[in-house]
C-alpha cells in the first residue's frame, strides 16, 4: 500500500465517522416530525390542513338571475368566509358579465389601494365602484374593475361567474384580493356547491 492509498482510506473512514455522528446528532436534537393522532408514522395534518387542501376555486352559488334586478347590489363571501365581495347588475354588457344581457358582475369589495371597503360606494347605474371613501379611487365595473381615477394602481379583483338554471355561481377570482398572499389560503373556505 502506497502513501496515496493510505491517505485516501483515512479520508473515507473520517467521512464515514462524521456522517454517523451527524445522523446521531440530528436524532438526538429533540426534533420530532408531527405524528398522526392514531400514533402511526403518517404525518399529522397541519392546523391549516383544511385550507391548504383547497387547491382550486370552489363553485359556489351566490345569487339568482331572476332575483337580481338592474341596480341591485348584494354581498357575498367567496372563496373564504369573511372575504367580502359584491354582486351587481349594470345596464350595459360587462367584461366577464353573465346573465341575459351580460350585465351581472361580481367584484371584491376591498379597494386595492389600502383595503378600504367600496361595498357602500357601488353605483350600478354609473357602472362604477367608488370613489373609495379613503383615497377616492373609482373602478369601472364594465371593464374588469379597471382603475378610472384615484390612488390605487391595481384593478379591482373580479369574481368569475357562471349561470346555470338561472342560478349565478362564483367559480374563481381574477386578481389578488387586498391583504391576501393567496386568495385560497389563511381562512375557512365557504361551503361549495360542487367543485369545478
Ligand atoms: S384605500 Fe381606497 S383609495 Fe386608498
Tab-separated table of C-alpha atoms and ligand atoms in Angstrom:
chain	number	residue	atom	x	y	z
A	1	UNK	CA	0.000	0.000	0.000
A	2	UNK	CA	1.459	3.372	-1.061
A	3	UNK	CA	1.064	6.753	0.668
A	4	UNK	CA	-1.779	7.859	-1.625
A	5	UNK	CA	-3.834	4.764	-0.853
A	6	UNK	CA	-3.271	5.254	2.866
A	7	UNK	CA	-4.399	8.882	2.694
A	8	UNK	CA	-7.486	8.013	0.656
A	9	UNK	CA	-8.516	5.251	3.043
A	10	UNK	CA	-8.074	7.533	6.040
A	11	UNK	CA	-10.255	10.243	4.455
A	12	UNK	CA	-13.059	7.757	3.693
A	13	UNK	CA	-13.026	6.492	7.276
A	14	UNK	CA	-13.085	10.019	8.592
A	15	UNK	CA	-16.069	10.956	6.400
A	16	UNK	CA	-17.931	7.804	7.456
A	17	UNK	CA	-17.366	8.684	11.102
A	18	UNK	CA	-18.568	12.275	10.634
A	19	UNK	CA	-21.670	11.058	8.783
A	20	UNK	CA	-22.620	8.654	11.560
A	21	UNK	CA	-22.064	11.290	14.224
A	22	UNK	CA	-24.143	13.805	12.274
A	23	UNK	CA	-27.068	11.424	11.982
A	24	UNK	CA	-26.882	10.661	15.690
A	25	UNK	CA	-26.787	14.352	16.415
A	26	UNK	CA	-29.982	15.018	14.397
A	27	UNK	CA	-31.711	12.061	16.017
A	28	UNK	CA	-30.799	13.354	19.441
A	29	UNK	CA	-31.610	17.008	18.903
A	30	UNK	CA	-35.184	16.651	20.101
A	31	UNK	CA	-36.823	17.321	16.739
A	32	UNK	CA	-39.727	15.045	16.017
A	33	UNK	CA	-41.844	15.055	12.877
A	34	UNK	CA	-45.545	15.509	13.733
A	35	UNK	CA	-47.361	12.221	14.031
A	36	UNK	CA	-50.941	11.351	13.252
A	37	UNK	CA	-53.370	11.076	16.178
A	38	UNK	CA	-53.573	7.322	15.676
A	39	UNK	CA	-49.910	7.012	16.596
A	40	UNK	CA	-48.895	5.842	13.156
A	41	UNK	CA	-45.905	7.269	11.346
A	42	UNK	CA	-48.161	9.072	8.873
A	43	UNK	CA	-47.625	12.833	9.081
A	44	UNK	CA	-50.261	14.681	11.078
A	45	UNK	CA	-52.422	17.282	9.363
A	46	UNK	CA	-51.297	20.841	9.917
A	47	UNK	CA	-53.669	23.225	11.731
A	48	UNK	CA	-54.500	24.768	8.355
A	49	UNK	CA	-54.879	21.473	6.543
A	50	UNK	CA	-58.437	22.292	5.509
A	51	UNK	CA	-57.337	25.497	3.854
A	52	UNK	CA	-54.108	24.083	2.492
A	53	UNK	CA	-56.193	21.379	0.862
A	54	UNK	CA	-58.188	23.936	-1.132
A	55	UNK	CA	-56.085	23.888	-4.266
A	56	UNK	CA	-58.680	25.221	-6.645
A	57	UNK	CA	-61.554	27.626	-6.549
A	58	UNK	CA	-64.855	26.111	-5.498
A	59	UNK	CA	-68.068	26.599	-7.432
A	60	UNK	CA	-70.475	28.364	-5.113
A	61	UNK	CA	-73.996	29.665	-5.716
A	62	UNK	CA	-74.041	33.381	-4.975
A	63	UNK	CA	-77.315	34.595	-6.453
A	64	UNK	CA	-80.147	34.231	-8.911
A	65	UNK	CA	-80.601	35.966	-12.262
A	66	UNK	CA	-84.322	36.495	-11.612
A	67	UNK	CA	-83.777	37.933	-8.143
A	68	UNK	CA	-81.055	40.379	-9.169
A	69	UNK	CA	-82.621	43.409	-10.810
A	70	UNK	CA	-80.694	46.120	-12.569
A	71	UNK	CA	-79.219	48.387	-9.918
A	72	UNK	CA	-79.232	45.802	-7.123
A	73	UNK	CA	-76.078	45.228	-5.074
A	74	UNK	CA	-75.722	42.082	-2.979
A	75	UNK	CA	-72.877	40.971	-0.733
A	76	UNK	CA	-71.413	37.516	-0.629
A	77	UNK	CA	-68.336	35.802	0.798
A	78	UNK	CA	-66.030	33.928	-1.570
A	79	UNK	CA	-63.836	31.896	-1.653
A	80	UNK	CA	-63.215	32.197	2.114
A	81	UNK	CA	-65.612	33.080	4.884
A	82	UNK	CA	-65.481	36.783	5.630
A	83	UNK	CA	-63.982	37.728	2.265
A	84	UNK	CA	-66.370	40.427	1.151
A	85	UNK	CA	-67.500	40.714	-2.440
A	86	UNK	CA	-70.468	42.221	-4.192
A	87	UNK	CA	-72.732	41.064	-6.970
A	88	UNK	CA	-74.499	43.645	-9.077
A	89	UNK	CA	-76.244	44.179	-12.388
A	90	UNK	CA	-75.238	47.080	-14.581
A	91	UNK	CA	-77.227	48.373	-17.570
A	92	UNK	CA	-74.640	47.535	-20.228
A	93	UNK	CA	-72.720	44.416	-21.103
A	94	UNK	CA	-69.611	43.948	-18.982
A	95	UNK	CA	-66.330	42.140	-19.394
A	96	UNK	CA	-66.888	38.818	-17.687
A	97	UNK	CA	-70.557	39.656	-17.233
A	98	UNK	CA	-73.192	36.926	-17.209
A	99	UNK	CA	-76.965	36.772	-17.488
A	100	UNK	CA	-79.231	37.597	-20.435
A	101	UNK	CA	-77.619	40.997	-21.154
A	102	UNK	CA	-74.201	40.142	-19.768
A	103	UNK	CA	-74.500	42.806	-17.100
A	104	UNK	CA	-74.237	40.713	-13.952
A	105	UNK	CA	-70.783	41.081	-12.420
A	106	UNK	CA	-69.041	40.298	-9.153
A	107	UNK	CA	-66.043	42.006	-7.578
A	108	UNK	CA	-64.006	42.080	-4.407
A	109	UNK	CA	-65.376	44.666	-2.029
A	110	UNK	CA	-61.923	45.730	-0.866
A	111	UNK	CA	-60.144	48.601	-2.554
A	112	UNK	CA	-56.778	47.533	-3.943
A	113	UNK	CA	-55.034	50.641	-2.620
A	114	UNK	CA	-55.165	50.100	1.142
A	115	UNK	CA	-58.098	47.776	1.639
A	116	UNK	CA	-60.949	50.126	2.487
A	117	UNK	CA	-64.383	48.765	1.653
A	118	UNK	CA	-66.019	50.029	-1.513
A	119	UNK	CA	-69.186	47.997	-0.956
A	120	UNK	CA	-71.100	51.117	0.046
A	121	UNK	CA	-69.899	53.050	-2.991
A	122	UNK	CA	-71.115	50.697	-5.704
A	123	UNK	CA	-73.119	52.575	-8.301
A	124	UNK	CA	-74.546	50.124	-10.860
A	125	UNK	CA	-76.244	52.904	-12.840
A	126	UNK	CA	-72.874	54.578	-13.416
A	127	UNK	CA	-71.177	51.182	-13.751
A	128	UNK	CA	-68.538	52.020	-11.149
A	129	UNK	CA	-67.454	51.185	-7.618
A	130	UNK	CA	-66.215	54.316	-5.874
A	131	UNK	CA	-64.979	56.782	-5.163
A	132	UNK	CA	-63.410	54.799	-2.348
A	133	UNK	CA	-64.065	56.614	0.951
A	134	UNK	CA	-60.362	56.582	1.870
A	135	UNK	CA	-58.470	57.991	-1.120
A	136	UNK	CA	-61.117	58.290	-3.820
A	137	UNK	CA	-60.239	55.500	-6.228
A	138	UNK	CA	-63.018	54.614	-8.665
A	139	UNK	CA	-63.184	51.286	-10.512
A	140	UNK	CA	-65.017	50.580	-13.774
A	141	UNK	CA	-67.363	47.609	-13.362
A	142	UNK	CA	-67.905	47.211	-17.097
A	143	UNK	CA	-64.190	46.813	-17.800
A	144	UNK	CA	-62.959	44.240	-15.336
A	145	UNK	CA	-62.607	46.622	-12.394
A	146	UNK	CA	-60.228	48.949	-14.218
A	147	UNK	CA	-58.942	51.877	-12.164
A	148	UNK	CA	-60.630	55.005	-13.522
A	149	UNK	CA	-59.145	57.512	-11.095
A	150	UNK	CA	-57.673	57.779	-7.624
A	151	UNK	CA	-54.741	56.389	-5.678
A	152	UNK	CA	-54.988	52.671	-6.489
A	153	UNK	CA	-52.798	51.240	-9.235
A	154	UNK	CA	-54.312	47.764	-9.375
A	155	UNK	CA	-57.699	46.849	-10.799
A	156	UNK	CA	-60.426	45.557	-8.525
A	157	UNK	CA	-60.317	41.727	-8.481
A	158	UNK	CA	-63.229	40.340	-10.472
A	159	UNK	CA	-65.149	37.260	-9.445
A	160	UNK	CA	-65.572	34.771	-12.277
A	161	UNK	CA	-69.241	33.939	-12.664
A	162	UNK	CA	-71.275	31.280	-14.378
A	163	UNK	CA	-75.039	30.835	-14.797
A	164	UNK	CA	-76.771	27.512	-14.642
A	165	UNK	CA	-80.541	27.049	-14.498
A	166	UNK	CA	-80.989	30.677	-13.511
A	167	UNK	CA	-78.567	30.497	-10.599
A	168	UNK	CA	-75.366	32.535	-10.503
A	169	UNK	CA	-72.237	30.709	-9.380
A	170	UNK	CA	-68.848	32.083	-8.392
A	171	UNK	CA	-66.095	29.952	-9.904
A	172	UNK	CA	-62.893	31.910	-9.321
A	173	UNK	CA	-61.206	35.252	-8.723
A	174	UNK	CA	-59.129	37.204	-11.228
A	175	UNK	CA	-56.602	39.232	-9.259
A	176	UNK	CA	-55.237	39.101	-5.740
A	177	UNK	CA	-57.649	40.316	-3.078
A	178	UNK	CA	-56.212	43.113	-0.931
A	179	UNK	CA	-54.331	41.817	2.132
A	180	UNK	CA	-54.061	38.266	0.811
A	181	UNK	CA	-50.894	36.401	-0.054
A	182	UNK	CA	-53.111	33.845	-1.771
A	183	UNK	CA	-56.871	34.093	-2.291
A	184	UNK	CA	-57.317	30.469	-1.196
A	185	UNK	CA	-55.214	30.490	2.000
A	186	UNK	CA	-55.443	31.653	5.595
A	187	UNK	CA	-59.134	31.229	6.150
A	188	UNK	CA	-62.072	28.867	6.122
A	189	UNK	CA	-63.471	28.080	2.675
A	190	UNK	CA	-67.099	28.916	2.080
A	191	UNK	CA	-69.283	25.912	1.579
A	192	UNK	CA	-69.016	24.767	-2.012
A	193	UNK	CA	-71.978	23.561	-4.029
A	194	UNK	CA	-69.752	21.469	-6.262
A	195	UNK	CA	-66.100	21.662	-7.060
A	196	UNK	CA	-65.027	22.564	-10.592
B	1	LIG	S1	-57.967	52.596	0.231
B	1	LIG	FE1	-59.197	53.037	-1.494
B	1	LIG	S2	-58.202	54.649	-2.449
B	1	LIG	FE2	-56.975	54.242	-0.737
